[in-house]
Short mmCIF file of C-alpha atoms in Angstrom, two decimals:
data_model
loop_
_atom_site.label_atom_id
_atom_site.label_comp_id
_atom_site.label_asym_id
_atom_site.label_seq_id
_atom_site.Cartn_x
_atom_site.Cartn_y
_atom_site.Cartn_z
CA UNK P 1244 -0.29 -0.21 -0.06
CA UNK P 1245 2.72 2.22 0.72
CA UNK P 1246 4.41 1.47 -2.97
CA UNK P 1247 1.63 2.35 -4.53
CA UNK P 1248 0.46 5.84 -2.71
CA UNK P 1249 5.18 6.63 -3.25
CA UNK P 1250 3.85 5.66 -6.45
CA UNK P 1251 1.12 7.58 -7.43
CA UNK P 1252 2.63 10.46 -5.61
CA UNK P 1253 5.67 9.90 -8.36
CA UNK P 1254 3.51 9.60 -11.04
CA UNK P 1255 1.92 12.97 -10.61
CA UNK P 1256 4.68 15.42 -10.17
CA UNK P 1257 5.92 13.81 -13.83
CA UNK P 1258 3.03 15.17 -15.30
CA UNK P 1259 3.58 18.39 -13.52
CA UNK P 1260 6.72 18.32 -14.86
CA UNK P 1261 6.09 18.01 -18.32
CA UNK P 1262 3.37 20.25 -18.51
CA UNK P 1263 6.08 22.65 -17.17
CA UNK P 1264 8.70 21.98 -19.94
CA UNK P 1265 5.33 21.16 -22.96
CA UNK P 1266 4.72 25.16 -21.35
CA UNK P 1267 8.22 25.70 -22.30
CA UNK P 1268 8.80 24.32 -25.42
CA UNK P 1269 5.42 26.23 -26.98
CA UNK P 1270 6.03 29.61 -26.00
CA UNK P 1271 9.79 29.95 -27.10
CA UNK P 1272 9.39 28.02 -30.83
CA UNK P 1273 6.52 31.33 -30.93
CA UNK P 1274 3.34 28.90 -30.32
CA UNK P 1275 0.28 29.63 -28.44
CA UNK P 1276 -0.09 26.73 -25.63
CA UNK P 1277 -3.18 24.88 -26.27
CA UNK P 1278 -5.64 25.18 -23.61
CA UNK P 1279 -7.21 22.18 -21.24
CA UNK P 1280 -10.40 21.92 -23.41
CA UNK P 1281 -8.63 21.72 -26.70
CA UNK P 1282 -6.96 18.94 -25.75
CA UNK P 1283 -9.60 17.15 -23.64
CA UNK P 1284 -11.57 17.97 -27.22
CA UNK P 1285 -8.27 16.08 -29.53
CA UNK P 1286 -6.84 19.41 -30.34
CA UNK P 1287 -3.01 19.72 -31.66
CA UNK P 1288 -1.45 22.07 -33.07
CA UNK P 1289 -0.85 21.13 -37.34
CA UNK P 1290 1.44 22.97 -40.04
CA UNK P 1291 4.05 23.53 -37.63
CA UNK P 1292 7.76 24.85 -37.99
CA UNK P 1293 8.95 21.29 -37.55
CA UNK P 1294 6.54 18.62 -39.74
CA UNK P 1295 8.42 16.93 -42.85
CA UNK P 1296 7.05 16.29 -45.51
CA UNK P 1297 9.32 13.42 -47.57
CA UNK P 1298 6.95 11.31 -49.91
CA UNK P 1299 9.64 8.82 -51.28
CA UNK P 1300 9.40 4.92 -50.20
CA UNK P 1301 13.28 4.17 -51.15
CA UNK P 1302 11.70 1.31 -53.07
CA UNK P 1303 10.99 3.20 -57.25
CA UNK P 1304 13.34 4.59 -59.06
CA UNK P 1305 11.58 7.36 -59.68
CA UNK P 1306 12.12 8.28 -55.99
CA UNK P 1307 15.65 7.00 -56.27
CA UNK P 1308 16.27 9.51 -58.92
CA UNK P 1309 14.65 12.16 -56.65
CA UNK P 1310 16.60 11.26 -53.67
CA UNK P 1311 20.04 11.74 -55.63
CA UNK P 1312 18.96 15.09 -56.93
CA UNK P 1313 18.29 16.61 -53.38
CA UNK P 1314 21.33 15.02 -51.99
CA UNK P 1315 23.38 17.32 -55.13
CA UNK P 1316 21.43 20.34 -53.75
CA UNK P 1317 21.75 19.53 -50.13
CA UNK P 1318 25.67 21.29 -49.32
CA UNK P 1319 23.53 24.31 -50.63
CA UNK P 1320 20.39 24.04 -48.34
CA UNK P 1321 20.30 25.71 -45.08
CA UNK P 1322 17.29 26.11 -42.97
CA UNK P 1323 16.56 29.58 -40.78
CA UNK P 1324 15.17 31.02 -37.69
CA UNK P 1325 14.32 34.30 -36.83
CA UNK P 1326 14.28 35.48 -32.99
CA UNK P 1327 12.76 38.24 -31.03
CA UNK P 1328 14.39 38.37 -27.73
CA UNK P 1329 14.64 34.35 -26.45
CA UNK P 1330 11.22 33.69 -28.54
CA UNK P 1331 10.78 31.88 -32.06
CA UNK P 1332 9.12 34.42 -34.59
CA UNK P 1333 9.70 31.87 -37.63
CA UNK P 1334 11.64 29.21 -39.52
CA UNK P 1335 12.30 28.91 -43.34
CA UNK P 1336 14.47 26.93 -45.75
CA UNK P 1337 16.94 29.35 -47.78
CA UNK P 1338 19.24 28.58 -50.72
CA UNK P 1339 22.90 29.61 -50.61
CA UNK P 1340 23.59 31.07 -54.36
CA UNK P 1341 26.49 33.65 -53.76
CA UNK P 1342 29.77 32.17 -51.77
CA UNK P 1343 32.76 34.63 -50.90
CA UNK P 1344 36.06 33.79 -49.27
CA UNK P 1345 34.01 36.09 -47.00
CA UNK P 1346 30.54 35.94 -46.96
CA UNK P 1347 28.08 34.24 -48.03
CA UNK P 1348 24.49 34.95 -49.76
CA UNK P 1349 21.34 33.10 -48.62
CA UNK P 1350 17.78 33.42 -50.99
CA UNK P 1351 15.07 32.78 -48.38
CA UNK P 1352 11.41 34.26 -47.47
CA UNK P 1353 10.54 37.43 -46.56
CA UNK P 1354 8.03 35.85 -43.91
CA UNK P 1355 11.41 35.11 -41.67
CA UNK P 1356 11.44 39.05 -40.65
CA UNK P 1357 7.49 39.79 -41.17
CA UNK P 1358 5.71 40.49 -38.00
CA UNK P 1359 2.80 38.36 -36.90
CA UNK P 1360 -0.72 39.79 -37.53
CA UNK P 1361 0.67 42.25 -40.25
CA UNK P 1362 2.17 40.68 -42.67
CA UNK P 1363 2.33 43.81 -44.60
CA UNK P 1364 5.58 44.97 -41.65
CA UNK P 1365 8.47 44.03 -40.76
CA UNK P 1366 10.12 44.05 -37.29
CA UNK P 1367 13.45 45.72 -37.00
CA UNK P 1368 16.53 44.15 -34.72
CA UNK P 1369 15.40 40.06 -35.15
CA UNK P 1370 17.87 38.08 -34.42
CA UNK P 1371 18.58 35.57 -37.44
CA UNK P 1372 20.57 31.95 -37.25
CA UNK P 1373 21.34 29.90 -39.59
CA UNK P 1374 21.39 26.14 -39.56
CA UNK P 1375 24.38 24.74 -41.97
CA UNK P 1376 24.28 21.58 -43.85
CA UNK P 1377 26.19 19.95 -41.57
CA UNK P 1378 24.08 20.86 -38.57
CA UNK P 1379 26.16 24.05 -36.83
CA UNK P 1380 24.53 27.38 -35.96
CA UNK P 1381 25.57 30.55 -37.60
CA UNK P 1382 24.51 33.98 -37.48
CA UNK P 1383 22.81 35.46 -40.02
CA UNK P 1384 22.01 39.45 -40.85
CA UNK P 1385 19.23 40.68 -43.54
CA UNK P 1386 20.86 42.52 -46.11
CA UNK P 1387 17.49 43.39 -48.40
CA UNK P 1388 13.81 41.99 -48.54
CA UNK P 1389 10.74 43.05 -50.89
CA UNK P 1390 7.60 42.13 -49.57
CA UNK P 1391 6.03 42.40 -52.62
CA UNK P 1392 7.85 39.25 -54.05
CA UNK P 1393 8.20 37.56 -50.78
CA UNK P 1394 12.08 37.56 -51.16
CA UNK P 1395 14.70 37.85 -48.81
CA UNK P 1396 18.47 38.04 -48.81
CA UNK P 1397 20.39 36.95 -45.62
CA UNK P 1398 24.19 37.13 -45.20
CA UNK P 1399 26.47 34.89 -42.99
CA UNK P 1400 30.04 34.16 -42.44
CA UNK P 1401 31.62 32.12 -45.49
CA UNK P 1402 32.26 28.35 -44.88
CA UNK P 1403 35.17 26.50 -47.33
CA UNK P 1404 32.88 23.01 -46.94
CA UNK P 1405 29.75 24.81 -48.62
CA UNK P 1406 28.94 25.93 -52.20
CA UNK P 1407 26.55 28.51 -54.14
CA UNK P 1408 23.41 26.76 -56.14
CA UNK P 1409 24.31 27.70 -59.64
CA UNK P 1410 21.24 29.92 -60.57
CA UNK P 1411 20.82 30.51 -64.00
CA UNK P 1412 17.89 31.19 -66.59
CA UNK P 1413 15.51 28.37 -67.41
CA UNK P 1414 13.06 28.16 -70.38
CA UNK P 1415 9.58 27.07 -69.43
CA UNK P 1416 9.08 26.13 -71.90
CA UNK P 1417 6.83 22.56 -73.05
CA UNK P 1418 9.81 20.14 -71.78
CA UNK P 1419 9.82 21.64 -68.52
CA UNK P 1420 6.26 20.63 -68.46
CA UNK P 1421 6.73 17.43 -68.50
CA UNK P 1422 9.57 16.75 -66.29
CA UNK P 1423 9.72 15.80 -62.67
CA UNK P 1424 10.38 18.48 -60.83
CA UNK P 1425 11.68 18.14 -57.07
CA UNK P 1426 11.33 20.84 -53.72
CA UNK P 1427 13.81 20.48 -50.84
CA UNK P 1428 13.49 21.67 -47.48
CA UNK P 1429 15.48 21.41 -44.63
CA UNK P 1430 14.37 21.51 -40.98
CA UNK P 1431 15.31 23.63 -38.43
CA UNK P 1432 15.47 21.92 -35.46
CA UNK P 1433 16.78 18.39 -36.74
CA UNK P 1434 18.62 19.56 -39.75
CA UNK P 1435 17.57 16.95 -42.12
CA UNK P 1436 17.17 17.03 -45.79
CA UNK P 1437 13.66 16.59 -47.16
CA UNK P 1438 12.07 16.29 -50.56
CA UNK P 1439 8.71 16.06 -52.45
CA UNK P 1440 8.21 15.53 -56.46
CA UNK P 1441 6.04 16.94 -58.52
CA UNK P 1442 5.20 18.15 -61.84
CA UNK P 1443 4.07 21.70 -63.51
CA UNK P 1444 1.11 23.21 -64.03
CA UNK P 1445 -0.81 25.52 -66.23
CA UNK P 1446 -2.60 27.32 -63.05
CA UNK P 1447 -2.36 30.18 -61.77
CA UNK P 1448 -1.77 30.09 -58.13
CA UNK P 1449 -4.59 31.44 -54.87
CA UNK P 1450 -1.70 33.66 -53.39
CA UNK P 1451 -2.00 37.34 -54.54
CA UNK P 1452 1.31 37.22 -56.98
CA UNK P 1453 1.03 37.00 -60.48
CA UNK P 1454 4.49 36.41 -61.23
CA UNK P 1455 4.19 32.98 -58.70
CA UNK P 1456 3.70 29.46 -60.96
CA UNK P 1457 2.80 25.54 -59.59
CA UNK P 1458 4.10 22.34 -58.87
CA UNK P 1459 2.49 19.30 -57.29
CA UNK P 1460 4.80 18.75 -55.21
CA UNK P 1461 4.06 18.90 -51.61
CA UNK P 1462 5.78 20.61 -48.93
CA UNK P 1463 4.88 21.36 -45.03
CA UNK P 1464 6.04 25.27 -44.15
CA UNK P 1465 9.39 24.30 -43.20
CA UNK P 1466 10.12 24.18 -46.77
CA UNK P 1467 9.20 27.57 -48.07
CA UNK P 1468 11.68 29.23 -49.47
CA UNK P 1469 13.38 26.32 -50.22
CA UNK P 1470 14.78 25.41 -53.53
CA UNK P 1471 12.86 23.68 -56.62
CA UNK P 1472 15.06 21.67 -59.38
CA UNK P 1473 14.21 20.24 -62.43
CA UNK P 1474 15.39 16.38 -63.61
CA UNK P 1475 19.08 18.19 -63.84
CA UNK P 1476 19.49 19.91 -61.11
CA UNK P 1477 18.94 22.62 -62.24
CA UNK P 1478 17.50 25.45 -60.56
CA UNK P 1479 13.50 26.30 -61.37
CA UNK P 1480 12.64 29.13 -58.83
CA UNK P 1481 11.70 29.36 -54.41
CA UNK P 1482 8.91 27.61 -53.04
CA UNK P 1483 6.23 28.48 -51.05
CA UNK P 1484 3.53 26.92 -49.02
CA UNK P 1485 -0.27 25.84 -49.81
CA UNK P 1486 -2.21 23.07 -48.72
CA UNK P 1487 -2.26 20.95 -51.72
CA UNK P 1488 0.24 22.20 -54.35
CA UNK P 1489 3.84 24.58 -54.50
CA UNK P 1490 3.40 27.51 -55.38
CA UNK P 1491 6.95 29.00 -56.38
CA UNK P 1492 8.86 32.45 -57.83
CA UNK P 1493 10.12 31.61 -60.94
CA UNK P 1494 14.00 31.84 -61.32
CA UNK P 1495 13.71 34.47 -64.09
CA UNK P 1496 11.59 36.86 -61.48
CA UNK P 1497 14.25 36.39 -58.56
CA UNK P 1498 17.62 36.55 -60.80
CA UNK P 1499 15.50 39.66 -61.86
CA UNK P 1500 15.24 41.00 -58.49
CA UNK P 1501 18.50 40.25 -57.40
CA UNK P 1502 20.03 42.81 -60.51
CA UNK P 1503 17.48 45.37 -58.94
CA UNK P 1504 19.02 44.91 -55.72
CA UNK P 1505 22.41 45.12 -56.75
CA UNK P 1506 21.73 48.89 -58.62
CA UNK P 1507 19.49 50.40 -57.16
CA UNK P 1508 18.58 48.43 -53.39
CA UNK P 1509 14.98 47.54 -54.24
CA UNK P 1510 13.05 46.02 -56.43
CA UNK P 1511 11.08 48.06 -58.97
CA UNK P 1512 7.94 46.55 -60.23
CA UNK P 1513 5.80 48.47 -62.98
CA UNK P 1514 2.41 48.63 -62.43
CA UNK P 1515 0.76 47.69 -65.77
CA UNK P 1516 -3.09 47.43 -64.74
CA UNK P 1517 -3.51 44.07 -66.55
CA UNK P 1518 -3.64 40.24 -65.56
CA UNK P 1519 -2.47 37.96 -67.64
CA UNK P 1520 -2.42 33.69 -67.68
CA UNK P 1521 -1.22 30.93 -69.45
CA UNK P 1522 -3.44 29.55 -72.08
CA UNK P 1523 -3.20 25.96 -71.08
CA UNK P 1524 -4.39 27.85 -67.82
CA UNK P 1525 -8.24 28.75 -69.15
CA UNK P 1526 -11.11 27.38 -69.47
CA UNK P 1527 -11.96 25.00 -72.13
CA UNK P 1528 -15.07 27.33 -73.66
CA UNK P 1529 -12.39 30.27 -73.65
CA UNK P 1530 -9.57 27.74 -75.11
CA UNK P 1531 -12.70 27.07 -78.16
CA UNK P 1532 -13.33 30.59 -78.51
CA UNK P 1533 -9.66 31.28 -79.22
CA UNK P 1534 -9.18 28.26 -81.41
CA UNK P 1535 -12.32 29.21 -83.60
CA UNK P 1536 -10.67 32.47 -84.46
CA UNK P 1537 -6.55 31.45 -84.06
CA UNK P 1538 -6.79 27.89 -85.23
CA UNK P 1539 -3.11 27.73 -84.38
CA UNK P 1540 -2.74 30.42 -82.12
CA UNK P 1541 -0.30 29.85 -78.96
CA UNK P 1542 0.75 32.57 -76.28
CA UNK P 1543 -0.53 34.08 -72.90
CA UNK P 1544 -4.34 35.19 -72.44
CA UNK P 1545 -4.79 38.63 -70.85
CA UNK P 1546 -7.99 38.30 -67.89
CA UNK P 1547 -8.42 41.53 -67.12
CA UNK P 1548 -6.72 45.33 -67.79
CA UNK P 1549 -7.56 47.78 -65.43
CA UNK P 1550 -9.62 51.13 -66.74
CA UNK P 1551 -7.06 53.94 -67.44
CA UNK P 1552 -4.02 51.88 -66.83
CA UNK P 1553 -1.02 51.82 -68.89
CA UNK P 1554 -2.01 48.43 -70.42
CA UNK P 1555 -5.93 50.26 -71.58
CA UNK P 1556 -3.60 53.34 -72.87
CA UNK P 1557 -2.05 50.96 -75.13
CA UNK P 1558 -4.77 49.33 -76.82
CA UNK P 1559 -4.57 45.93 -74.86
CA UNK P 1560 -8.70 44.24 -73.50
CA UNK P 1561 -9.26 41.81 -71.53
CA UNK P 1562 -9.95 38.68 -73.37
CA UNK P 1563 -6.53 38.74 -76.08
CA UNK P 1564 -4.42 36.94 -76.72
CA UNK P 1565 -0.56 37.62 -76.68
CA UNK P 1566 1.92 35.78 -79.06
CA UNK P 1567 4.68 37.83 -79.07
CA UNK P 1568 6.62 40.66 -77.44
CA UNK P 1569 9.67 42.47 -78.56
CA UNK P 1570 10.04 39.46 -81.11
CA UNK P 1571 9.90 36.95 -77.83
CA UNK P 1572 7.19 34.01 -78.61
CA UNK P 1573 5.29 33.55 -75.36
CA UNK P 1574 4.13 30.93 -73.95
CA UNK P 1575 3.63 31.64 -69.99
CA UNK P 1576 2.89 34.59 -68.11
CA UNK P 1577 5.96 34.62 -66.16
CA UNK P 1578 7.84 35.94 -69.28
CA UNK P 1579 5.84 38.81 -69.97
CA UNK P 1580 6.06 40.16 -66.78
CA UNK P 1581 10.16 39.23 -66.74
CA UNK P 1582 10.24 41.31 -69.82
CA UNK P 1583 8.37 44.35 -68.81
#
């Protein structure tokens, strides 16, 4: 009887100790502590920044290739976390895209430094830590960011064992729509590399940025800011998170942003007053109507034009099809936005 009472008391102490540690863990990670009623109803946190994504079973030839592709990028993929005092605010993935003898430059999402509850504002004096591919931590410093494209550039100390990803222009032609793509991420706490495969879609993203393209790769929030590569290992774009698909900013737009950062310190984005989309992303009725007038048509479809905008003053109307721009044949909306 005496032993049972002692055991019961010991178990109660461990439970309280566990609750205390859990509260501290939630607070330091920036998560809300679930209430007693929420826990009693079986509610729990979802879409955390520790949630992995990895749909590779290790047996098929396709998955073996995906693992090899992800491994080839591993020395260029890091994870980052931002802290306000000792409380973590955000974690995401980043890509080393420039490696100098004295510093490394990392591409990631501007969500790393956005204010919680007000994404239009950015937090000053956040501490940024970079989890390197070998698991070691380094101090990061925010260099530039752009809220429209949701990109940020972070710099950190150079390490010889890592290298910058080879980022160059990629043509978004019909061949790219037929090849496998691989979305890559890295967990901040564990440092583990993650990968998910998918295909490019003729689809506009639901996120508020018409330059975004969409792939069928499924990632978690831990993969935000990570690289998307093709079957040849070419860098295709930077990933964002959506529940059932992966929106990404194509490399052509990223390269344009880099150039603007270096020349003027900010991204200059002219407002043309139109929204365009790939022809293949339109409804079948629209495609049929265009095909009747132009049987061999190709190009991009003008979905909307604002009254009085530069596009409207140039004579562009909703429902128009733009096949070339400055002599360049067009196949997707991002080509237009890049040229302009």
